[in-house]
Amino acid sequence: MAAGVLAPSEQVHDRQEHHELKRTLTWKDAFWVTSGVPAGVLFTIGGVSSTIGTPAWIIWIAAILIGFIQSFVYAEISTLYPHKSGGASVYGALGWVRYSKMVAPVSVWCNWLAWSPMLAMGTSLAAGYMLSSLFPPDSVINTWHWTLLDLGAVAKGLTLRVNSTFVLAMAFLLMTFKLQHSGASAAATTQRILGIASLTPLVVIALVPLITGDMPSTNFLPLLPLTHDAAGAAVLGGWNAAGISTAMGAMFLACWSTFGFETAVCYTREFKDPQKDVFKAIFWSGVLCLFMFIAVPIAFQGSLGLAGMLKPDIIDGSGVGAAMAHFVGGGKLMFNVVVVMLVLAILLIVMTSMMGSSRTLYQASVDGWLPRYLSHVNEHGAPTRAMWTDLGFNLILLLMSDYMAILSVSNVCYMIFVFLNLQSGWIHRLDRADWPRAYRCKNWLLALGALCGYVDLVFVGAGANFQGEHTLRNGLLTMLLIVPVFVYRHYVQDKGRFPASMARDMALPHARAGILPWVALAGAVLVIWLSARLTVIT
């Protein structure tokens, strides 16, 4: 596929004002922006335990180690394009575009579909914490709902509905939008304040049980996966096909939470010194996540045991606040303090998600993947049209009754993005060997990252349907929604040509990768198909 003739820049940027993203951030600002990522453990800590049982703590360690290894590949490809925003998917797409116009936008699309739903899931969880702390579970405000549409054909029991959680979550979402309207620098200041306030309970929860030693070894053993008997009750199984499949399902969920710190490279275009700041931002964000995603799950499981982790309110997240308050002791006052801090932690990850996902939309529009109207920033350097698009999309998601279904489908897309970006690491290395890089990861790390991409696809093929029938199918169909969107932008709006601003980025005198990218894609399809065929769900 040839890169194609480039369209004049004035035909690409549909802007009323000539505003651009501003270089106002340091790596420390990006670190605080991504400090919300560890709060992602609150979404899936119960789900991972209910899937695998006592080996859950091993799953969390494995997932964050894989994510940390992958981050070195992201760091290298990000320093190739210090003038771009939008994150690893944007940089990875430029590795694939020489070989396929269709594969490249899939990377960007899947990354956005993974991050954007966090706005709805985060604000709804925060709203649930607030409502549960203020009102009894059987009160009218917690029980009323108005069903708008039955979506059972998409996922069992899924509906569109309005309830108190939707109303309060919408208020949180609008508040978060307002905080970011003044640009990344102002938002980063807010993130720093929220980060310190919200990370405190997670750190305390992680350290208190470790210091007191109140974690019986029986809460971590035996390392046998859960399975289900004929009546559907959870029982201990063995490491047979069903047990290994169960581990894949748990890894599928854990990776969704642990991989998220890659958003640190979304702000490359806004770093004061991108050549130095990019690597520091993602490395130190990774170090924070290494600690949090290992220590917090161990503390929870060590304190609650398997029976406690399998309680319905821990699995759906609504009882996490009460459990955390119990860890540190105290009565109603301590419970309310913990709830407030948890709400702050969740709003922090919501802000992280909005900042990252809106910049992905913005840069994808500038680069010619998504409609032109998203290529707009306001006088503060905030991509407001992309932010409004995020907001509208998530208001629809807030209406949905099953947020786990949303998470699972978005994670199928996320893992596909991760695979494509990890392969783009060696594609860039082959095709752009002479391009300057502020950071060059070791060859063995590059190869290990590429291998991790295929391991991630095993988690998708074997583990996605543990979160509901047809999750894998729905995720793959969602991935393909980018095709008509890209066709409209590229062939209707741009007449088959890419923006002139992409000329330098797409310049490639020698495509040294040859057919290898296509071999990699064929291998990906085979891995997902085999994993899905061999999995055993009891």
Coordinates of C-alpha atoms in Angstrom, one line a residue, residues 10-527:
E10 CA -5.8 23.8 4.7
Q11 CA -8.2 21.1 3.5
V12 CA -7.6 19.0 6.6
H13 CA -7.8 21.2 9.7
D14 CA -11.4 22.3 10.0
R15 CA -10.7 25.0 12.6
Q16 CA -12.1 28.3 13.3
E17 CA -9.1 29.4 15.4
H18 CA -5.5 28.5 15.0
H19 CA -5.1 27.1 18.5
E20 CA -2.8 24.2 19.3
L21 CA -1.9 22.0 22.2
K22 CA 0.6 23.8 24.4
R23 CA 3.9 22.6 25.8
T24 CA 3.3 23.3 29.5
L25 CA 3.8 19.9 31.1
T26 CA 6.7 18.1 32.7
W27 CA 7.0 14.3 33.3
K28 CA 5.9 15.0 36.9
D29 CA 2.7 16.5 35.7
A30 CA 2.1 13.4 33.5
F31 CA 2.9 11.2 36.5
W32 CA 0.2 12.8 38.6
V33 CA -2.2 12.6 35.7
T34 CA -1.7 8.9 35.4
S35 CA -1.7 8.4 39.2
G36 CA -5.4 7.7 38.8
V37 CA -4.6 4.4 37.1
P38 CA -4.1 2.4 40.3
A39 CA -7.7 3.1 41.2
G40 CA -8.6 0.8 38.4
V41 CA -8.0 -2.1 40.8
L42 CA -11.3 -1.1 42.5
F43 CA -13.2 -2.1 39.3
T44 CA -11.9 -5.6 38.9
I45 CA -10.4 -6.8 42.2
G46 CA -13.5 -8.7 43.0
G47 CA -14.1 -9.9 39.4
V48 CA -10.6 -11.4 39.2
S49 CA -11.0 -13.2 42.5
S50 CA -14.5 -14.5 41.6
T51 CA -13.0 -15.9 38.3
I52 CA -9.9 -17.6 39.6
G53 CA -10.1 -17.9 43.4
T54 CA -7.0 -18.0 45.6
P55 CA -4.5 -17.7 42.8
A56 CA -5.8 -14.1 42.2
W57 CA -2.8 -12.5 43.8
I58 CA -0.5 -14.3 41.4
I59 CA -2.6 -13.1 38.5
W60 CA -2.2 -9.5 39.6
I61 CA 1.6 -9.9 39.8
A62 CA 1.8 -11.5 36.4
A63 CA -0.5 -8.9 34.8
I64 CA 1.4 -5.8 36.1
L65 CA 4.8 -7.4 35.2
I66 CA 3.6 -7.9 31.6
G67 CA 2.3 -4.3 31.5
F68 CA 5.7 -3.0 32.8
I69 CA 7.6 -4.9 30.2
Q70 CA 5.4 -3.6 27.4
S71 CA 5.9 0.0 28.6
F72 CA 9.5 0.1 27.3
V73 CA 8.3 -0.5 23.8
Y74 CA 5.7 2.3 24.1
A75 CA 8.5 4.6 25.4
E76 CA 10.6 4.0 22.3
I77 CA 7.9 4.6 19.7
S78 CA 6.7 7.7 21.5
T79 CA 10.0 9.4 21.3
L80 CA 9.9 9.0 17.5
Y81 CA 7.1 11.6 17.3
P82 CA 7.7 14.3 19.9
H83 CA 5.4 16.6 18.0
K84 CA 2.3 14.4 18.4
S85 CA -0.2 13.8 21.1
G86 CA -2.7 11.0 21.5
G87 CA -0.7 8.2 23.0
A88 CA 0.9 5.0 22.0
S89 CA -1.9 4.0 19.5
V90 CA -1.1 7.1 17.4
Y91 CA 2.6 6.3 17.2
G92 CA 1.9 2.6 16.6
A93 CA -0.6 3.4 13.8
L94 CA 2.2 5.2 11.9
G95 CA 4.2 1.9 11.9
W96 CA 1.3 0.0 10.3
V97 CA 0.1 2.6 7.8
R98 CA 2.7 1.7 5.2
Y99 CA 1.3 -1.8 5.1
S100 CA -2.4 -1.2 5.5
K101 CA -4.6 1.9 5.6
M102 CA -7.3 -0.1 7.5
V103 CA -5.1 -1.7 10.3
A104 CA -3.7 1.7 11.4
P105 CA -7.0 3.3 12.4
V106 CA -8.0 0.1 14.2
S107 CA -5.2 0.7 16.6
V108 CA -6.3 4.3 17.4
W109 CA -10.0 3.3 17.6
C110 CA -9.4 0.3 19.9
N111 CA -7.3 2.5 22.2
W112 CA -10.1 5.1 22.5
L113 CA -12.8 2.4 23.0
A114 CA -10.7 1.0 25.9
W115 CA -10.2 4.3 27.7
S116 CA -13.4 6.3 27.0
P117 CA -15.8 4.0 28.8
M118 CA -13.8 4.5 32.0
L119 CA -15.6 7.8 32.3
A120 CA -19.0 6.1 32.6
M121 CA -17.8 3.2 34.7
G122 CA -15.8 5.4 37.0
T123 CA -18.5 8.0 37.6
S124 CA -21.2 5.3 38.1
L125 CA -19.0 3.5 40.7
A126 CA -18.3 6.8 42.5
A127 CA -22.1 7.6 42.4
G128 CA -22.8 4.1 43.8
Y129 CA -20.4 4.7 46.7
M130 CA -22.0 8.0 47.6
L131 CA -25.6 6.7 47.4
S132 CA -24.8 3.6 49.5
S133 CA -23.1 5.7 52.2
L134 CA -26.0 8.2 52.4
F135 CA -29.1 6.0 52.0
P136 CA -30.1 2.5 53.0
P137 CA -30.0 -0.1 50.2
D138 CA -33.8 -0.5 50.2
S139 CA -34.5 3.2 50.1
V140 CA -36.5 4.5 47.1
I141 CA -33.6 6.6 45.9
N142 CA -31.5 3.4 45.5
T143 CA -34.2 1.2 44.0
W144 CA -36.2 3.3 41.5
H145 CA -35.4 3.0 37.8
W146 CA -37.0 3.7 34.5
T147 CA -36.3 1.2 31.7
L148 CA -35.8 2.8 28.3
L149 CA -34.8 -0.1 26.1
D150 CA -34.1 -3.8 26.4
L151 CA -30.8 -4.8 24.9
G152 CA -30.9 -8.5 25.8
A153 CA -30.0 -9.4 22.2
V154 CA -26.5 -7.8 22.8
A155 CA -25.9 -9.2 26.3
K156 CA -28.2 -11.1 28.7
G157 CA -30.0 -8.8 31.0
L158 CA -28.7 -5.6 29.4
T159 CA -31.0 -2.6 29.3
L160 CA -30.9 1.2 29.0
R161 CA -32.3 2.7 32.1
V162 CA -32.4 5.9 34.2
N163 CA -31.9 5.7 37.9
S164 CA -30.2 7.7 40.7
T165 CA -26.8 6.3 39.8
F166 CA -27.2 7.7 36.3
V167 CA -28.2 11.2 37.6
L168 CA -25.4 11.5 40.1
A169 CA -22.8 10.0 37.7
M170 CA -23.8 12.5 35.1
A171 CA -23.2 15.3 37.6
F172 CA -19.7 13.9 38.3
L173 CA -19.0 13.6 34.6
L174 CA -20.0 17.2 33.9
M175 CA -17.8 18.4 36.8
T176 CA -14.8 16.5 35.4
F177 CA -15.4 18.0 32.0
K178 CA -15.4 21.5 33.4
L179 CA -12.2 20.9 35.3
Q180 CA -10.4 20.1 32.1
H181 CA -11.8 22.9 29.9
S182 CA -8.8 25.1 30.9
G183 CA -6.2 22.9 29.4
A184 CA -3.8 20.1 30.5
S185 CA -1.7 22.3 32.8
A186 CA -4.6 23.4 34.9
A187 CA -6.0 19.9 34.9
A188 CA -2.6 18.5 36.0
T189 CA -2.6 20.7 39.0
T190 CA -6.0 19.4 40.0
Q191 CA -4.8 15.9 39.3
R192 CA -1.8 16.4 41.7
I193 CA -4.1 17.4 44.5
L194 CA -6.6 14.6 43.8
G195 CA -3.7 12.2 43.4
I196 CA -2.3 12.8 46.9
A197 CA -5.7 12.7 48.5
S198 CA -6.9 9.6 46.6
L199 CA -3.8 7.5 46.6
T200 CA -3.5 7.8 50.4
P201 CA -6.2 5.3 51.3
L202 CA -4.9 2.8 48.7
V203 CA -1.4 3.1 50.1
V204 CA -2.7 2.8 53.7
I205 CA -4.8 -0.3 52.8
A206 CA -1.8 -1.8 51.1
L207 CA 0.6 -1.2 54.0
V208 CA -1.5 -1.8 57.2
P209 CA -2.0 -5.5 56.7
L210 CA 1.6 -6.0 55.7
I211 CA 2.8 -4.2 58.8
T212 CA 0.4 -5.8 61.2
G213 CA 0.9 -9.2 59.6
D214 CA -2.9 -9.9 59.8
M215 CA -2.9 -12.0 56.7
P216 CA -3.1 -15.7 57.3
S217 CA -1.3 -17.9 54.7
T218 CA -4.6 -19.9 54.3
N219 CA -6.0 -16.8 52.5
F220 CA -3.4 -17.3 49.7
L221 CA -3.4 -21.1 49.5
P222 CA -4.0 -23.6 47.9
L223 CA -3.1 -22.2 44.5
L224 CA -6.0 -24.0 42.8
P225 CA -8.5 -22.3 40.4
L226 CA -12.2 -22.1 40.9
T227 CA -14.5 -24.2 38.8
H228 CA -18.2 -24.9 39.1
D229 CA -20.1 -28.1 39.9
A230 CA -23.3 -29.3 38.2
A231 CA -25.4 -27.0 40.4
G232 CA -23.3 -24.0 39.4
A233 CA -21.6 -23.6 42.8
A234 CA -18.0 -22.5 43.0
V235 CA -15.6 -25.3 44.0
L236 CA -11.9 -25.8 43.9
G237 CA -10.7 -27.3 40.6
G238 CA -7.3 -28.4 39.2
W239 CA -4.8 -27.2 36.6
N240 CA -6.5 -29.0 33.7
A241 CA -7.9 -27.4 30.6
A242 CA -10.7 -25.8 32.6
G243 CA -8.3 -24.5 35.2
I244 CA -5.9 -23.0 32.7
S245 CA -8.9 -21.4 30.9
T246 CA -10.0 -19.9 34.1
A247 CA -6.6 -18.3 34.6
M248 CA -6.9 -16.8 31.2
G249 CA -10.2 -15.3 32.1
A250 CA -8.7 -13.7 35.2
M251 CA -5.7 -12.4 33.3
F252 CA -8.1 -10.8 30.7
L253 CA -9.7 -8.8 33.5
A254 CA -6.5 -7.9 35.4
C255 CA -4.7 -6.7 32.3
W256 CA -7.5 -4.2 31.7
S257 CA -6.6 -2.5 35.0
T258 CA -2.8 -2.9 35.1
F259 CA -1.9 -1.9 31.5
G260 CA -3.5 1.6 31.8
F261 CA -0.4 3.6 32.8
E262 CA 0.6 3.7 29.1
T263 CA -1.5 6.8 29.0
A264 CA 1.5 8.7 30.3
V265 CA 2.7 9.0 26.7
C266 CA -0.6 10.7 25.6
Y267 CA 0.9 14.1 26.5
T268 CA 4.1 14.0 24.3
R269 CA 3.0 17.0 22.3
E270 CA 2.4 18.9 25.6
F271 CA 5.7 18.1 27.3
K272 CA 8.2 21.0 27.7
D273 CA 11.0 18.5 26.9
P274 CA 9.5 15.5 25.2
Q275 CA 12.9 13.9 24.5
K276 CA 13.5 13.5 28.3
D277 CA 10.0 13.6 29.7
V278 CA 8.4 10.8 27.8
F279 CA 10.5 8.0 29.2
K280 CA 10.5 9.4 32.8
A281 CA 6.7 9.8 32.7
I282 CA 5.9 6.2 31.7
F283 CA 8.7 4.6 33.7
W284 CA 7.8 6.2 37.0
S285 CA 4.1 5.7 36.4
G286 CA 5.0 2.1 35.9
V287 CA 6.9 1.9 39.1
L288 CA 3.9 3.3 41.0
C289 CA 1.6 0.8 39.4
L290 CA 4.0 -2.1 40.1
F291 CA 3.7 -1.3 43.8
M292 CA -0.1 -0.6 43.9
F293 CA -1.3 -3.5 41.7
I294 CA 0.8 -6.0 43.7
A295 CA 0.3 -4.6 47.3
V296 CA -3.4 -3.7 47.2
P297 CA -4.7 -7.1 45.9
I298 CA -2.5 -8.9 48.3
A299 CA -3.8 -6.8 51.2
F300 CA -7.4 -7.3 50.2
Q301 CA -7.1 -11.1 49.7
G302 CA -4.9 -11.4 52.8
S303 CA -7.4 -9.6 55.0
L304 CA -10.7 -10.9 53.5
G305 CA -9.8 -14.4 52.4
L306 CA -11.5 -16.1 49.5
A307 CA -14.9 -16.2 51.1
G308 CA -14.7 -12.4 51.7
M309 CA -13.5 -11.7 48.1
L310 CA -16.5 -13.7 46.7
K311 CA -19.1 -11.6 48.4
P312 CA -21.4 -10.0 45.9
D313 CA -20.7 -6.4 47.0
I314 CA -16.9 -7.0 46.6
I315 CA -17.4 -8.5 43.2
D316 CA -19.5 -5.5 41.9
G317 CA -17.3 -3.0 43.8
S318 CA -20.1 -1.5 46.0
G319 CA -18.7 -3.0 49.2
V320 CA -15.0 -2.1 48.6
G321 CA -15.3 1.1 50.7
A322 CA -16.7 -0.7 53.7
A323 CA -14.0 -3.3 53.4
M324 CA -11.3 -0.7 53.3
A325 CA -12.7 1.1 56.3
H326 CA -12.7 -2.2 58.2
F327 CA -9.0 -2.7 57.4
V328 CA -8.0 0.4 59.2
G329 CA -10.6 0.2 62.0
G330 CA -13.1 2.8 63.0
G331 CA -16.9 3.2 62.8
K332 CA -19.2 5.3 60.7
L333 CA -17.0 8.3 60.6
M334 CA -14.1 6.3 59.2
F335 CA -16.4 4.7 56.7
N336 CA -17.5 8.1 55.4
V337 CA -13.9 9.3 55.2
V338 CA -12.9 6.3 53.2
V339 CA -15.9 6.7 50.9
V340 CA -15.0 10.3 50.2
M341 CA -11.4 9.4 49.5
L342 CA -12.5 6.5 47.2
V343 CA -14.8 8.9 45.3
L344 CA -11.8 11.2 44.8
A345 CA -9.7 8.2 43.7
I346 CA -12.3 7.3 41.1
L347 CA -12.7 10.8 39.9
L348 CA -9.0 10.9 39.4
I349 CA -9.0 8.0 37.1
V350 CA -12.0 9.5 35.3
M351 CA -10.0 12.7 34.7
T352 CA -7.0 10.6 33.5
S353 CA -9.3 8.8 31.1
M354 CA -10.9 12.0 29.7
M355 CA -7.5 13.7 29.2
G356 CA -6.0 10.6 27.5
S357 CA -9.0 9.6 25.4
S358 CA -9.8 13.1 24.2
R359 CA -6.3 13.6 23.0
T360 CA -6.4 10.3 21.1
L361 CA -9.5 11.5 19.3
Y362 CA -7.9 14.9 18.6
Q363 CA -4.6 13.5 17.2
A364 CA -6.5 10.8 15.2
S365 CA -8.5 13.6 13.5
V366 CA -5.4 15.7 12.8
D367 CA -3.7 12.6 11.3
G368 CA -6.6 11.7 9.1
W369 CA -8.1 8.7 10.8
L370 CA -11.3 10.3 12.3
P371 CA -13.7 13.1 11.2
R372 CA -12.2 16.6 10.8
Y373 CA -14.4 18.3 13.4
L374 CA -12.3 16.6 16.2
S375 CA -9.2 18.6 15.1
H376 CA -10.1 21.6 17.3
V377 CA -8.6 23.0 20.5
N378 CA -9.7 26.0 22.4
E379 CA -7.7 29.0 23.5
H380 CA -6.4 27.0 26.6
G381 CA -5.1 24.2 24.4
A382 CA -7.9 21.8 25.4
P383 CA -9.3 19.5 22.6
T384 CA -12.9 20.5 23.5
R385 CA -14.7 18.9 20.6
A386 CA -13.1 15.6 21.3
M387 CA -14.0 16.1 25.0
W388 CA -17.6 16.8 24.0
T389 CA -17.6 13.6 21.9
D390 CA -16.3 11.6 24.9
L391 CA -19.0 13.2 27.1
G392 CA -21.9 12.4 24.8
F393 CA -20.7 8.8 24.2
N394 CA -20.4 8.2 27.9
L395 CA -23.8 9.7 28.7
I396 CA -25.2 6.9 26.6
L397 CA -23.0 4.3 28.3
L398 CA -24.2 5.6 31.7
L399 CA -27.7 4.5 30.7
M400 CA -26.6 0.9 30.4
S401 CA -27.5 -1.5 33.3
D402 CA -24.4 -3.7 33.1
Y403 CA -21.1 -1.9 33.3
M404 CA -19.1 -5.2 33.4
A405 CA -20.4 -6.0 29.9
I406 CA -19.1 -2.6 28.7
L407 CA -15.7 -3.2 30.4
S408 CA -15.4 -6.7 28.8
V409 CA -16.2 -5.6 25.3
S410 CA -13.9 -2.5 25.6
N411 CA -11.1 -4.8 26.9
V412 CA -11.3 -7.0 23.8
C413 CA -10.6 -3.8 21.8
Y414 CA -7.9 -2.7 24.2
M415 CA -5.9 -5.9 24.0
I416 CA -6.0 -5.7 20.1
F417 CA -4.6 -2.2 20.4
V418 CA -1.9 -3.5 22.7
F419 CA -0.9 -6.2 20.3
L420 CA -0.7 -3.8 17.3
N421 CA 1.4 -1.4 19.2
L422 CA 3.8 -4.0 20.5
Q423 CA 4.3 -5.2 16.9
S424 CA 4.8 -1.6 15.7
G425 CA 7.9 -1.5 17.9
W426 CA 9.9 -3.8 15.7
I427 CA 8.2 -2.5 12.6
H428 CA 9.5 1.0 13.4
R429 CA 12.9 -0.4 14.3
L430 CA 13.2 -2.0 10.9
D431 CA 11.7 0.7 8.8
R432 CA 13.0 3.8 10.7
A433 CA 16.3 2.5 12.0
D434 CA 18.0 5.8 11.3
W435 CA 15.4 8.0 12.9
P436 CA 16.5 9.7 16.2
R437 CA 15.2 8.2 19.4
A438 CA 15.5 9.8 22.8
Y439 CA 15.1 6.3 24.2
R440 CA 15.9 3.0 22.6
C441 CA 14.9 -0.1 24.5
K442 CA 17.1 -3.2 24.4
N443 CA 16.6 -5.6 21.6
W444 CA 15.6 -8.4 24.0
L445 CA 12.9 -6.1 25.5
L446 CA 11.6 -5.3 22.1
A447 CA 11.4 -9.0 21.3
L448 CA 9.8 -9.8 24.6
G449 CA 7.3 -7.0 24.1
A450 CA 6.3 -8.5 20.8
L451 CA 5.9 -11.9 22.4
C452 CA 3.7 -10.3 25.2
G453 CA 1.4 -9.1 22.4
Y454 CA 0.6 -12.7 21.4
V455 CA 0.2 -13.7 25.1
D456 CA -2.3 -10.9 25.5
L457 CA -4.3 -12.3 22.6
V458 CA -4.4 -15.7 24.3
F459 CA -6.1 -13.9 27.2
V460 CA -8.6 -12.4 24.8
G461 CA -9.4 -15.7 22.9
A462 CA -9.5 -17.9 26.0
G463 CA -10.7 -15.4 28.6
A464 CA -13.1 -12.9 27.1
N465 CA -16.2 -15.2 27.2
F466 CA -15.7 -15.8 30.9
Q467 CA -17.2 -12.3 31.3
G468 CA -20.4 -13.3 29.4
E469 CA -21.5 -15.2 26.4
H470 CA -20.5 -13.6 23.1
T471 CA -18.1 -11.1 24.7
L472 CA -15.4 -12.0 22.2
R473 CA -17.8 -11.7 19.2
N474 CA -19.2 -8.4 20.4
G475 CA -15.7 -7.0 21.0
L476 CA -14.5 -8.0 17.5
L477 CA -17.6 -6.4 15.9
T478 CA -17.1 -3.3 17.9
M479 CA -13.5 -3.1 16.6
L480 CA -14.8 -3.1 13.1
L481 CA -17.0 0.0 13.6
I482 CA -14.0 2.1 12.7
V483 CA -14.1 0.9 9.1
P484 CA -17.1 3.1 7.9
V485 CA -15.8 6.0 10.0
F486 CA -12.3 5.9 8.4
V487 CA -13.7 5.3 4.9
Y488 CA -15.9 8.4 5.3
R489 CA -12.9 10.6 6.5
H490 CA -10.3 9.3 4.1
Y491 CA -12.2 8.7 0.9
V492 CA -15.1 11.2 1.2
Q493 CA -13.6 14.1 3.2
D494 CA -10.0 13.7 2.1
K495 CA -10.5 12.1 -1.4
G496 CA -8.1 9.3 -0.6
R497 CA -5.2 11.4 0.6
F498 CA -3.6 12.0 4.0
P499 CA -3.1 15.4 5.6
A500 CA 0.0 17.3 4.5
S501 CA 1.0 17.4 8.2
M502 CA 1.6 13.6 7.9
A503 CA 4.2 13.9 5.2
R504 CA 7.2 13.7 7.4
D505 CA 5.7 11.1 9.6
M506 CA 4.8 8.8 6.7
A507 CA 8.0 9.3 4.8
L508 CA 9.5 5.8 4.3
P509 CA 12.0 5.3 1.5
H510 CA 12.7 1.7 2.4
A511 CA 10.0 -0.5 3.9
R512 CA 12.3 -3.1 5.4
A513 CA 9.7 -5.0 7.3
G514 CA 8.4 -6.5 4.0
I515 CA 5.7 -9.1 4.5
L516 CA 6.5 -9.6 8.2
P517 CA 3.6 -7.3 9.4
W518 CA 1.2 -9.5 7.5
V519 CA 2.7 -12.6 8.9
A520 CA 2.3 -11.1 12.4
L521 CA -1.4 -10.4 11.7
A522 CA -2.0 -13.9 10.4
G523 CA -0.4 -15.2 13.6
A524 CA -2.7 -13.0 15.7
V525 CA -5.8 -14.4 14.0
L526 CA -4.6 -17.9 14.5
V527 CA -3.8 -17.3 18.2

